[in-house]
Coordinates of C-alpha atoms in Angstrom, one line a residue:
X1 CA 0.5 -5.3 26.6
X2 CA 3.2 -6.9 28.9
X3 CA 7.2 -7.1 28.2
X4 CA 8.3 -8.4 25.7
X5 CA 10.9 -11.3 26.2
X6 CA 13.1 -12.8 23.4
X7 CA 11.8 -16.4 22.4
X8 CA 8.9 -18.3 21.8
X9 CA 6.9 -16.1 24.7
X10 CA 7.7 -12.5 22.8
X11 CA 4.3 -10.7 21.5
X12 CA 4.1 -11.3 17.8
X13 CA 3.2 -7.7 17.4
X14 CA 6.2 -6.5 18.8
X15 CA 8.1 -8.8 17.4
X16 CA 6.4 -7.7 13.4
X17 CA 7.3 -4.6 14.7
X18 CA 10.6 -5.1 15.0
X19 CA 11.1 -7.1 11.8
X20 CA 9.6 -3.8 10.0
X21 CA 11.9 -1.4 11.5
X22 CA 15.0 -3.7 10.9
X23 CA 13.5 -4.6 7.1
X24 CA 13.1 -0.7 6.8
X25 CA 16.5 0.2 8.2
X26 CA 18.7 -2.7 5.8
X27 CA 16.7 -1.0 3.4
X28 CA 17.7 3.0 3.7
X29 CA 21.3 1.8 4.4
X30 CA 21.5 -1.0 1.6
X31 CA 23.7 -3.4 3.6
X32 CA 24.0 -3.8 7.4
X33 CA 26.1 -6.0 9.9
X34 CA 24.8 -8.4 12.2
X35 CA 26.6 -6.5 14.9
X36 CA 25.2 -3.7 13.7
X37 CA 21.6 -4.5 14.2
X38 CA 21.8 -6.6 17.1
X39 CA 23.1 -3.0 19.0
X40 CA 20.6 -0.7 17.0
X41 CA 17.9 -2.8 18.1
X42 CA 19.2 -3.8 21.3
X43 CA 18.4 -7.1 20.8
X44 CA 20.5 -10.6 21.8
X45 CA 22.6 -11.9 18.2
X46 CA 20.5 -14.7 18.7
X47 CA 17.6 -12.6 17.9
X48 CA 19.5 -11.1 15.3
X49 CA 20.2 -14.3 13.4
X50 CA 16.3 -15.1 14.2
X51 CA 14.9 -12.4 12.7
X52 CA 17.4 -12.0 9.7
X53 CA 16.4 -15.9 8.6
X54 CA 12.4 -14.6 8.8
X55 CA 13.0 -11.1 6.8
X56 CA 15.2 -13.6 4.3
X57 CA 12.1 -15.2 3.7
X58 CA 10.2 -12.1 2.7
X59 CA 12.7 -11.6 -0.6
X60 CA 13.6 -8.0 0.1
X61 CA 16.9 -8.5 1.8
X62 CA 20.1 -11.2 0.8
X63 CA 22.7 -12.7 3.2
X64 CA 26.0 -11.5 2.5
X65 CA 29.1 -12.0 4.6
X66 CA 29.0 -11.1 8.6
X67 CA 25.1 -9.3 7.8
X68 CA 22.2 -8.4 5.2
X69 CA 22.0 -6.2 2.2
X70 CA 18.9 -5.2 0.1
X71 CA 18.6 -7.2 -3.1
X72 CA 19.7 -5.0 -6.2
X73 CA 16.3 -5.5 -8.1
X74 CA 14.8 -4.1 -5.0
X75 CA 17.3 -1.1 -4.6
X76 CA 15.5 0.0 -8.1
X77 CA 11.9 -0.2 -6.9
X78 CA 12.0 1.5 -3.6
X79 CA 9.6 3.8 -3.4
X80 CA 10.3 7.6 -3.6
X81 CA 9.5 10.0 -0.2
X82 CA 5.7 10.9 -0.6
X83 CA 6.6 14.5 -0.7
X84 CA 8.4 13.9 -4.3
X85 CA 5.6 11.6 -5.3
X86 CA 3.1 14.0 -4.4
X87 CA 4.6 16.4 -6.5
X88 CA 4.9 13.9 -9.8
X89 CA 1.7 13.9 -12.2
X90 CA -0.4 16.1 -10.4
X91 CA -3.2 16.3 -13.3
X92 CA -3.0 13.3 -13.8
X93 CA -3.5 12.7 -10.1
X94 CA -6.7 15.0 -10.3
X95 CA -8.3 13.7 -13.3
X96 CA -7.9 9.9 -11.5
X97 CA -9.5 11.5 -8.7
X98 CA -12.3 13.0 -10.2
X99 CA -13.2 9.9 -12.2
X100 CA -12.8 7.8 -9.4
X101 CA -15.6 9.7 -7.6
X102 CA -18.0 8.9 -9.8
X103 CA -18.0 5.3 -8.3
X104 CA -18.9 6.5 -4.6
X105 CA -22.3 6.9 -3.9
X106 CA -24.3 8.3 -1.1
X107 CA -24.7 5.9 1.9
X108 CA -21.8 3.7 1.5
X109 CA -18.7 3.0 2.8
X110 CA -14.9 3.5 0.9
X111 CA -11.4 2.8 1.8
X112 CA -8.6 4.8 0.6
X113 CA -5.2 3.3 0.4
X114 CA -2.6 5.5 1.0
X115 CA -0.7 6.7 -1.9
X116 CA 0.0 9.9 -3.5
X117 CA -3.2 9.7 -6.0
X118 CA -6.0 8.6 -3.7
X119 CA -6.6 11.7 -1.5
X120 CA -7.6 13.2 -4.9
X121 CA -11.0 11.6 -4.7
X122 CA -11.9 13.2 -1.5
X123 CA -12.6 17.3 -2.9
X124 CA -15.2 15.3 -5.4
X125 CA -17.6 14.3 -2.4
X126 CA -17.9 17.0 -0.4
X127 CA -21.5 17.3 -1.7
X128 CA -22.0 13.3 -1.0
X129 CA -23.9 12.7 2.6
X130 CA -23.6 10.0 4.6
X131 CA -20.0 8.8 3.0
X132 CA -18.1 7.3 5.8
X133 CA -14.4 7.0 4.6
X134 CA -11.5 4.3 6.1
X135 CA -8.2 5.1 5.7
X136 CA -4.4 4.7 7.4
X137 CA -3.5 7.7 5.0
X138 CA -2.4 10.4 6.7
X139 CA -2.9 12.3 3.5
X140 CA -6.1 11.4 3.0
X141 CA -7.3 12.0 6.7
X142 CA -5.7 15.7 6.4
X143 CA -7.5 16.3 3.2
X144 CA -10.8 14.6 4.3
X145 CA -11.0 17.1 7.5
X146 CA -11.5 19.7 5.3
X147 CA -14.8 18.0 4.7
X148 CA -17.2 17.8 7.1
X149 CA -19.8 16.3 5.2
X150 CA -17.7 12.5 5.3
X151 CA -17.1 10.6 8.4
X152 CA -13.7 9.6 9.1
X153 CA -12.2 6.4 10.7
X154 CA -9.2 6.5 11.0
X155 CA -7.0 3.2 11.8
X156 CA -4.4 3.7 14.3
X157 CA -0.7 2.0 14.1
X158 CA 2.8 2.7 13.7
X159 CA 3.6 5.7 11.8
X160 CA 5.5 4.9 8.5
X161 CA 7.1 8.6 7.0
X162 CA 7.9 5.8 3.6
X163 CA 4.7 6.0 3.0
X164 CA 3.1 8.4 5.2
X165 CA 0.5 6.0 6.5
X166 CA -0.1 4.1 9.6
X167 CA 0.5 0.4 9.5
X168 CA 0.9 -2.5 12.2
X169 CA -0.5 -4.8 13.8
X170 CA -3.6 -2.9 15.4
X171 CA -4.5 -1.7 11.5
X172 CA -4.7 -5.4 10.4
X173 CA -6.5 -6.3 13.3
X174 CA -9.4 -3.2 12.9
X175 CA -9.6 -4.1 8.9
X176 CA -10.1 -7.8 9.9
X177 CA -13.5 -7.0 11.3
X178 CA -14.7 -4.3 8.7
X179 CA -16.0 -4.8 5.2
X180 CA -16.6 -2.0 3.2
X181 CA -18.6 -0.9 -0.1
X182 CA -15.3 0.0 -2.3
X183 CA -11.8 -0.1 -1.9
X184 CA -9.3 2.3 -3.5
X185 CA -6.2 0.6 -3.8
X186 CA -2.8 1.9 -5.0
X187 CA 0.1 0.2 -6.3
X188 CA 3.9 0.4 -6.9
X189 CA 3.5 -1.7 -10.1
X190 CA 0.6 -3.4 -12.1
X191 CA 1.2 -6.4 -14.5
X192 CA -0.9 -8.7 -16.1
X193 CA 1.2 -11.5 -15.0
X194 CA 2.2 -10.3 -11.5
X195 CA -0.6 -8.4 -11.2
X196 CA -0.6 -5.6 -8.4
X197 CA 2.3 -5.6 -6.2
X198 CA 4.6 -3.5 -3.7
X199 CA 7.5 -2.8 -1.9
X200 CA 7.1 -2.8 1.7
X201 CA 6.3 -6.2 3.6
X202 CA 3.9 -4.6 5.8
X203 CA 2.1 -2.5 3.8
X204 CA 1.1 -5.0 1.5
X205 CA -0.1 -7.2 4.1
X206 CA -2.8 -4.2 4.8
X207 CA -3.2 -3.9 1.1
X208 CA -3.9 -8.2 0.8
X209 CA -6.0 -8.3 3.9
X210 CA -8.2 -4.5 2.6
X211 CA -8.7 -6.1 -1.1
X212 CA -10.7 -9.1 0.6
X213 CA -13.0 -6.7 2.9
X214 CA -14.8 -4.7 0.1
X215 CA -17.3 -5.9 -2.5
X216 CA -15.3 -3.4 -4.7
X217 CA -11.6 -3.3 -5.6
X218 CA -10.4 0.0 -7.8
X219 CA -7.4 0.2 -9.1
X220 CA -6.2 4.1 -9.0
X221 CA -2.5 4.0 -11.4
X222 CA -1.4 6.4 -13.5
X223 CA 0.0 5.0 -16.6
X224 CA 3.6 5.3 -15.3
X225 CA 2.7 1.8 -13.2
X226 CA 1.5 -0.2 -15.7
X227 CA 4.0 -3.0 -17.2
X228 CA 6.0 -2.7 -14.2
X229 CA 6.6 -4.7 -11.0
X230 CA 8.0 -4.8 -7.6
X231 CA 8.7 -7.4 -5.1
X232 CA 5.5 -8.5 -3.0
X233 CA 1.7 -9.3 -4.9
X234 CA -1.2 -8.4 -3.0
X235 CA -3.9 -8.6 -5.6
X236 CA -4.4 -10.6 -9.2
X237 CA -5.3 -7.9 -11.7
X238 CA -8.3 -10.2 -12.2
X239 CA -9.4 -9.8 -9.2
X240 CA -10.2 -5.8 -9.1
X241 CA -13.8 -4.8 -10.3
X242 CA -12.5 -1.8 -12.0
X243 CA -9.1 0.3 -13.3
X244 CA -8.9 4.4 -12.9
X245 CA -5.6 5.8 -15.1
X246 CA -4.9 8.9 -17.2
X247 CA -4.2 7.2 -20.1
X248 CA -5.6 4.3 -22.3
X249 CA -3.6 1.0 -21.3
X250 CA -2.1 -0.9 -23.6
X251 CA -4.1 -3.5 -25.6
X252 CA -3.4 -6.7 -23.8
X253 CA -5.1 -4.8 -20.7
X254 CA -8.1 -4.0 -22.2
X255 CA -8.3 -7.6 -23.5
X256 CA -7.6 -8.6 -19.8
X257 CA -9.9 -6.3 -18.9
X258 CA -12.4 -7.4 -20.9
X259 CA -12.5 -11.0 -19.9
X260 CA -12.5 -10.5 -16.8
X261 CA -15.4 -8.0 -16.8
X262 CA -13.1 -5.2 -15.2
X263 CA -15.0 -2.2 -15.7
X264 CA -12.3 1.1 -17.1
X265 CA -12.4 4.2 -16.8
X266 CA -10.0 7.1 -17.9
X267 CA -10.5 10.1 -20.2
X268 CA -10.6 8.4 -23.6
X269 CA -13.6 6.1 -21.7
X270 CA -15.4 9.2 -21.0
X271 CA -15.7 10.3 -24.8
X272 CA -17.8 7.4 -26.2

């Protein structure tokens, strides 16, 4: 990759790069200065004022006086450090997991999103053979080591500790030339009316781009996501092929469900 120069002649993925980190810095801080960037980033103000008029566009951030500050509906839906929400649920977690499995079969392909439920499907497979498994999850790729039965892709990138996967350019660029059997997607929030969305600009560019590669999309949410919603869609709930929760979802989602032929499957399923 050559230098990067400021302008119409910098490399887009260095400059997405770059929008990220300042979108995820504006974020952890809640309110930066112009100033402020232009010398963390060591970048001309000119750039600055470039790139704060594209990450205004994204909804995330608002202009206020001499810089940018997170937008308060956003400050409420910023997702908690994977090592809390890995601790949140947890049987729930499992009993996703294990219900999910029943969807993989032998010889196929899966994606795993990354998330703090999806890794849960992996200790189901480990009888499976010839499961090859796609992931930017660095949860997922610890746990799947333990399993030498699945073979592992792992897409490279940027590391994000947020969300404790890898995500840039080069992971949109590999998932543009895969399709895969199934995808396991997470989300922030799911809505009937805004469907499945997230926080983070970047990540649910991977998410939008993974959804159209698979000839399955599975939702994995625990009912704490449902009726809720963040900032960015990446998927119309009519759109998935099938929801994994904990709990039975409210009425107007299994009519949803229903019309759209989205297949369900949580513990009350299982007792019919």
């Amino acid at each position: 990759m050559g230098a990067a120069h400021h302008g119409k002649s910098e490399d887009d993925d260095m400059r997405i790069d770059r929008l990220n980190r300042i979108e995820r810095y504006v974020i952890q801080k809640e309110t930066a200065s112009l100033e402020e960037l232009s010398e963390t980033f060591a970048v001309s103000m000119n750039t600055v004022r470039r790139d704060v008029k594209e990450l205004l566009d994204r909804g995330v951030l608002q202009k206020v006086y001499g810089g940018v500050a997170v937008k308060p509906v956003v400050q409420t839906a910023l997702p908690l450090p994977m090592s809390i929400r890995a601790s949140q649920l947890p049987d729930a977690k499992q009993e996703i997991g294990r219900l999910a499995a029943t969807l993989v079969q032998d010889n196929s392909s899966i994606f795993l999103d990354s998330g703090s439920t999806t890794p849960n499907i992996l200790q189901h497979l480990q009888d499976m053979s010839r499961v090859t498994l796609i992931t930017h999850s660095l949860s997922a790729l610890y746990e799947a080591a333990r399993y030498p039965n699945l073979h592992v892709i792992a897409l490279g990138g940027a590391y994000n500790p947020d969300t404790a996967s890898y995500m840039d350019i080069a992971s949109l660029d590999a998932l543009s030339r895969m399709t895969m059997d199934t995808i396991f997607i997470a989300a922030t929030g799911v809505s009937l009316e805004n469907g499945l969305t997230n926080t983070t600009f970047l990540e649910a560019e991977i998410k939008r781009l993974v959804v159209q590669r698979g000839k399955k999309v599975v939702l994995l949410a625990d009912h704490t996501k449902f009726d809720h919603s963040s900032i960015i869609t990446f998927c119309n709930f009519k759109d998935l092929s099938c929801v994994v929760t904990d709990r039975l979802p409210l009425q107007a989602y299994l009519d949803a469900m229903k019309a759209y032929n989205i297949q369900l499957l949580c513990p009350e399923t299982e007792k019919k």
